[in-house]
Short mmCIF file of C-alpha atoms in Angstrom, two decimals:
data_model
loop_
_atom_site.label_atom_id
_atom_site.label_comp_id
_atom_site.label_asym_id
_atom_site.label_seq_id
_atom_site.Cartn_x
_atom_site.Cartn_y
_atom_site.Cartn_z
CA UNK A 1 124.80 2.23 59.45
CA UNK A 2 125.82 4.88 55.87
CA UNK A 3 121.96 6.72 55.24
CA UNK A 4 120.90 5.29 51.75
CA UNK A 5 121.73 7.90 48.64
CA UNK A 6 119.53 10.76 48.45
CA UNK A 7 117.38 9.06 51.80
CA UNK A 8 115.20 11.69 51.29
CA UNK A 9 114.49 11.21 47.64
CA UNK A 10 110.57 9.55 47.15
CA UNK A 11 110.32 9.47 43.54
CA UNK A 12 112.20 8.61 40.91
CA UNK A 13 113.31 11.78 39.82
CA UNK A 14 113.99 13.22 43.06
CA UNK A 15 116.79 10.15 43.06
CA UNK A 16 118.27 12.52 39.89
CA UNK A 17 117.12 15.96 41.36
CA UNK A 18 120.50 14.51 44.63
CA UNK A 19 123.26 13.62 41.84
CA UNK A 20 122.82 17.68 41.29
CA UNK A 21 122.42 18.45 45.07
CA UNK A 22 125.61 20.66 45.64
CA UNK A 23 127.37 18.56 48.56
CA UNK A 24 124.18 15.71 48.68
CA UNK A 25 126.90 12.73 48.41
CA UNK A 26 129.53 11.11 46.47
CA UNK A 27 127.99 11.73 43.97
CA UNK A 28 129.90 13.14 41.60
CA UNK A 29 127.14 15.53 38.52
CA UNK A 30 129.54 16.00 35.92
CA UNK A 31 130.76 12.10 35.77
CA UNK A 32 129.09 9.34 33.49
CA UNK A 33 126.10 8.50 34.35
CA UNK A 34 124.87 6.84 31.05
CA UNK A 35 126.92 5.83 28.78
CA UNK A 36 125.01 3.56 25.98
CA UNK A 37 126.17 1.31 22.67
CA UNK A 38 125.08 0.51 20.33
CA UNK A 39 126.65 -2.20 18.42
CA UNK A 40 124.65 -2.68 15.38
CA UNK A 41 125.54 0.80 14.81
CA UNK A 42 128.85 1.52 16.45
CA UNK A 43 127.03 4.46 18.33
CA UNK A 44 128.29 5.03 22.22
CA UNK A 45 127.41 7.70 24.02
CA UNK A 46 128.04 9.50 27.16
CA UNK A 47 125.80 11.84 29.49
CA UNK A 48 126.57 13.19 32.93
CA UNK A 49 123.69 13.53 35.03
CA UNK A 50 123.76 17.04 33.59
CA UNK A 51 123.26 16.95 30.62
CA UNK A 52 120.98 13.48 31.25
CA UNK A 53 119.25 16.24 33.17
CA UNK A 54 118.77 18.82 30.75
CA UNK A 55 117.21 15.84 28.63
CA UNK A 56 114.98 15.44 31.24
CA UNK A 57 113.66 18.76 31.37
CA UNK A 58 112.90 19.37 27.88
CA UNK A 59 111.10 16.19 27.76
CA UNK A 60 108.91 16.54 30.08
CA UNK A 61 108.66 20.43 29.50
CA UNK A 62 107.95 18.67 25.80
CA UNK A 63 105.02 16.26 28.09
CA UNK A 64 103.42 18.43 30.17
CA UNK A 65 103.24 21.92 27.25
CA UNK A 66 103.25 20.36 23.86
CA UNK A 67 101.22 17.42 24.60
CA UNK A 68 98.97 18.48 27.30
CA UNK A 69 100.87 15.06 29.39
CA UNK A 70 100.08 15.38 33.75
CA UNK A 71 99.07 12.72 36.75
CA UNK A 72 96.34 10.43 35.94
CA UNK A 73 97.91 9.85 32.69
CA UNK A 74 99.37 6.24 31.50
CA UNK A 75 102.46 6.87 28.61
CA UNK A 76 103.04 3.18 26.24
CA UNK A 77 107.10 3.03 25.66
CA UNK A 78 107.51 1.01 23.17
CA UNK A 79 111.34 1.12 23.68
CA UNK A 80 114.56 -1.19 23.89
CA UNK A 81 117.06 0.29 26.80
CA UNK A 82 118.29 3.37 25.31
CA UNK A 83 119.66 6.20 26.48
CA UNK A 84 116.73 7.88 24.80
CA UNK A 85 114.74 5.11 26.44
CA UNK A 86 115.35 6.26 30.34
CA UNK A 87 115.18 9.76 29.52
CA UNK A 88 111.80 9.27 28.81
CA UNK A 89 111.04 7.34 32.55
CA UNK A 90 112.33 9.48 34.53
CA UNK A 91 110.20 12.81 32.34
CA UNK A 92 107.26 10.59 32.45
CA UNK A 93 108.51 10.97 36.45
CA UNK A 94 109.09 14.18 36.99
CA UNK A 95 105.33 15.16 34.89
CA UNK A 96 103.55 12.68 37.46
CA UNK A 97 102.84 10.28 34.48
CA UNK A 98 102.52 6.62 34.90
CA UNK A 99 104.85 5.22 32.70
CA UNK A 100 103.75 1.52 31.26
CA UNK A 101 107.08 -0.30 29.48
CA UNK A 102 106.28 -1.83 26.59
CA UNK A 103 101.94 -1.00 27.58
CA UNK A 104 98.85 -2.14 24.71
CA UNK A 105 98.69 1.61 23.25
CA UNK A 106 95.32 0.71 22.78
CA UNK A 107 94.36 1.85 26.15
CA UNK A 108 97.37 4.58 27.49
CA UNK A 109 96.76 8.84 26.95
CA UNK A 110 99.84 8.37 25.07
CA UNK A 111 102.33 6.63 23.37
CA UNK A 112 105.75 6.76 22.60
CA UNK A 113 107.28 4.61 20.41
CA UNK A 114 111.14 3.60 18.34
CA UNK A 115 110.86 2.58 14.69
CA UNK A 116 110.00 -1.48 15.17
CA UNK A 117 107.15 0.31 17.47
CA UNK A 118 105.31 2.61 15.34
CA UNK A 119 102.12 -0.33 13.40
CA UNK A 120 101.55 -1.23 17.05
CA UNK A 121 101.22 2.50 18.66
CA UNK A 122 99.30 3.43 16.11
CA UNK A 123 96.34 2.28 18.03
CA UNK A 124 96.36 5.00 20.16
CA UNK A 125 93.61 7.20 20.52
CA UNK A 126 96.13 9.91 22.26
CA UNK A 127 99.32 11.87 21.81
CA UNK A 128 101.92 9.53 19.76
CA UNK A 129 105.61 10.39 19.44
CA UNK A 130 108.13 8.73 17.34
CA UNK A 131 112.18 8.26 18.11
CA UNK A 132 113.83 7.34 15.56
CA UNK A 133 117.19 6.26 17.59
CA UNK A 134 119.22 7.50 15.31
CA UNK A 135 122.94 7.93 16.33
CA UNK A 136 123.76 11.42 17.72
CA UNK A 137 119.93 11.63 18.59
CA UNK A 138 119.34 12.36 14.67
CA UNK A 139 115.13 13.60 13.22
CA UNK A 140 113.74 10.87 11.32
CA UNK A 141 114.78 10.82 7.13
CA UNK A 142 110.71 11.57 6.62
CA UNK A 143 108.93 12.54 9.58
CA UNK A 144 106.21 9.06 10.28
CA UNK A 145 102.74 9.82 9.64
CA UNK A 146 100.38 9.90 12.29
CA UNK A 147 103.42 11.22 14.90
CA UNK A 148 105.33 13.90 16.41
CA UNK A 149 109.20 13.31 15.54
CA UNK A 150 111.32 13.07 18.57
CA UNK A 151 114.13 14.65 17.94
CA UNK A 152 112.27 17.44 15.60
CA UNK A 153 110.60 18.16 18.87
CA UNK A 154 112.46 18.40 21.85
CA UNK A 155 115.55 21.29 21.15
CA UNK A 156 113.78 23.64 21.20
CA UNK A 157 111.33 23.17 24.89
CA UNK A 158 113.13 24.47 28.02
CA UNK A 159 116.11 23.79 29.82
CA UNK A 160 114.58 23.16 33.03
CA UNK A 161 111.73 21.92 34.08
CA UNK A 162 109.26 22.28 37.01
CA UNK A 163 106.05 20.54 37.27
CA UNK A 164 102.34 22.61 38.29
CA UNK A 165 101.39 21.29 40.47
CA UNK A 166 103.51 18.50 42.51
CA UNK A 167 104.03 15.65 41.91
CA UNK A 168 102.11 12.68 44.48
CA UNK A 169 104.31 9.98 45.53
CA UNK A 170 101.53 8.09 46.43
CA UNK A 171 100.27 7.93 42.77
CA UNK A 172 101.42 5.36 40.63
CA UNK A 173 104.30 5.45 38.37
CA UNK A 174 105.26 2.29 36.96
CA UNK A 175 102.91 -0.43 35.53
CA UNK A 176 105.51 -3.15 34.15
CA UNK A 177 105.94 -7.07 35.50
CA UNK A 178 108.23 -9.57 37.00
CA UNK A 179 108.45 -13.25 36.54
CA UNK A 180 105.93 -13.08 33.49
CA UNK A 181 103.04 -10.94 36.40
CA UNK A 182 101.97 -7.24 36.54
CA UNK A 183 103.00 -5.32 39.30
CA UNK A 184 102.03 -1.55 39.16
CA UNK A 185 103.97 1.07 41.42
CA UNK A 186 103.58 4.35 43.68
CA UNK A 187 106.49 6.55 43.33
CA UNK A 188 107.57 5.29 46.08
CA UNK A 189 107.83 1.77 45.94
CA UNK A 190 109.68 2.22 42.77
CA UNK A 191 112.33 4.54 44.63
CA UNK A 192 111.55 1.46 48.08
CA UNK A 193 112.36 -1.44 45.04
CA UNK A 194 114.70 0.07 42.67
CA UNK A 195 116.55 0.69 46.96
CA UNK A 196 116.42 -3.04 47.81
CA UNK A 197 117.46 -3.67 44.71
CA UNK A 198 120.53 -2.03 45.08
CA UNK A 199 121.60 -2.80 48.79
CA UNK A 200 121.09 -6.51 47.16
CA UNK A 201 123.42 -5.84 43.85
CA UNK A 202 125.69 -4.25 46.60
CA UNK A 203 125.78 -0.30 44.55
CA UNK A 204 127.23 2.22 45.73
CA UNK A 205 128.15 5.42 44.60
CA UNK A 206 131.22 4.27 43.14
CA UNK A 207 129.29 1.29 40.60
CA UNK A 208 129.37 1.42 37.31
CA UNK A 209 126.12 -1.02 36.53
CA UNK A 210 126.30 -2.94 32.44
CA UNK A 211 123.58 -4.23 31.85
CA UNK A 212 122.01 -5.79 28.06
CA UNK A 213 118.81 -6.81 29.22
CA UNK A 214 115.23 -4.50 27.74
CA UNK A 215 113.05 -2.33 29.28
CA UNK A 216 110.58 -4.17 28.82
CA UNK A 217 110.08 -6.02 32.39
CA UNK A 218 110.94 -4.51 36.42
CA UNK A 219 114.63 -6.94 35.79
CA UNK A 220 115.69 -4.86 33.21
CA UNK A 221 114.61 -1.69 34.71
CA UNK A 222 115.85 -2.31 37.58
CA UNK A 223 119.79 -3.58 36.79
CA UNK A 224 119.55 -0.69 33.73
CA UNK A 225 118.64 2.89 35.48
CA UNK A 226 116.50 1.93 39.18
CA UNK A 227 118.47 0.13 41.12
CA UNK A 228 121.79 2.82 39.84
CA UNK A 229 120.28 5.56 39.58
CA UNK A 230 119.55 4.14 43.48
CA UNK A 231 122.46 3.94 44.11
CA UNK A 232 124.24 7.45 43.55
CA UNK A 233 125.97 4.76 41.22
CA UNK A 234 125.92 5.15 37.23
CA UNK A 235 125.29 2.89 34.75
CA UNK A 236 126.46 1.16 30.69
CA UNK A 237 123.55 0.03 28.39
CA UNK A 238 124.61 -1.57 25.27
CA UNK A 239 122.58 -2.88 22.73
CA UNK A 240 122.78 -5.01 20.01
CA UNK A 241 125.52 -7.07 21.87
CA UNK A 242 125.01 -10.51 20.95
CA UNK A 243 127.80 -11.00 18.61
CA UNK A 244 130.78 -9.78 20.89
CA UNK A 245 132.90 -12.61 21.91
CA UNK A 246 134.28 -12.15 25.42
CA UNK A 247 137.43 -10.48 24.93
CA UNK A 248 135.52 -7.26 23.13
CA UNK A 249 133.25 -7.41 26.39
CA UNK A 250 136.64 -8.68 29.07
CA UNK A 251 138.00 -4.96 26.53
CA UNK A 252 134.61 -3.28 27.45
CA UNK A 253 134.35 -3.70 30.77
CA UNK A 254 137.84 -2.52 31.18
CA UNK A 255 137.39 1.21 29.81
CA UNK A 256 133.82 1.50 31.67
CA UNK A 257 135.68 0.48 35.01
CA UNK A 258 132.91 -1.88 34.67
CA UNK A 259 131.71 -2.98 38.09
CA UNK A 260 129.76 -5.48 37.62
CA UNK A 261 127.50 -6.76 34.68
CA UNK A 262 123.61 -7.80 34.44
CA UNK A 263 123.10 -9.86 31.98
#
């Protein structure tokens, strides 16, 4: 039986690191890892594993050094399925912060919000970060009061990241929902479930998953990030795509060499 991709990985961040290790697997760090479409704006972004890891490193440095976040902290992520959302998830797991997609910011230590969640995010008693989610990672025309503008803060951060202390695989990593029920996972449990999902979906290092699911629940996180990551595969995230015709879907699936469509 073939060993799973990154068999030694015990946290989601270590799954990403496996893409970058020479000879670790058939996964190519220069090929697309995350491709993102916003069909409301016409935006298309393609990130290789190397480029994605660079964004994760910069964001993790922002979390650790500027926001003073660390293990035992919880971050509410009021974000859609977006390439920057994927970056924030991996940055949290790199630092040891528990990611809480669609969580109540009033109960967390910090909040990261897109434009649609800013009013709700104001209830967070800790640090607040706003993402404009504009094409090319652009800034807000005017920074929301009481928030850091992610696009203004992240470029100056370091391209390499090292946590102040090693991330404990047995520590809390993710709080989400499945079938309307709460699901709390450690880093190791997150990796284990992601591997189970990859196996169930039949993913390999050559797979390319297209997902239209949000990141608010486990099925969306599994389809749009974690199962492909656990398999050494890649993902195509599509947002605001409800208006696409079947012919347009077929063209996208062909052009992106999609092997599995979910959502």
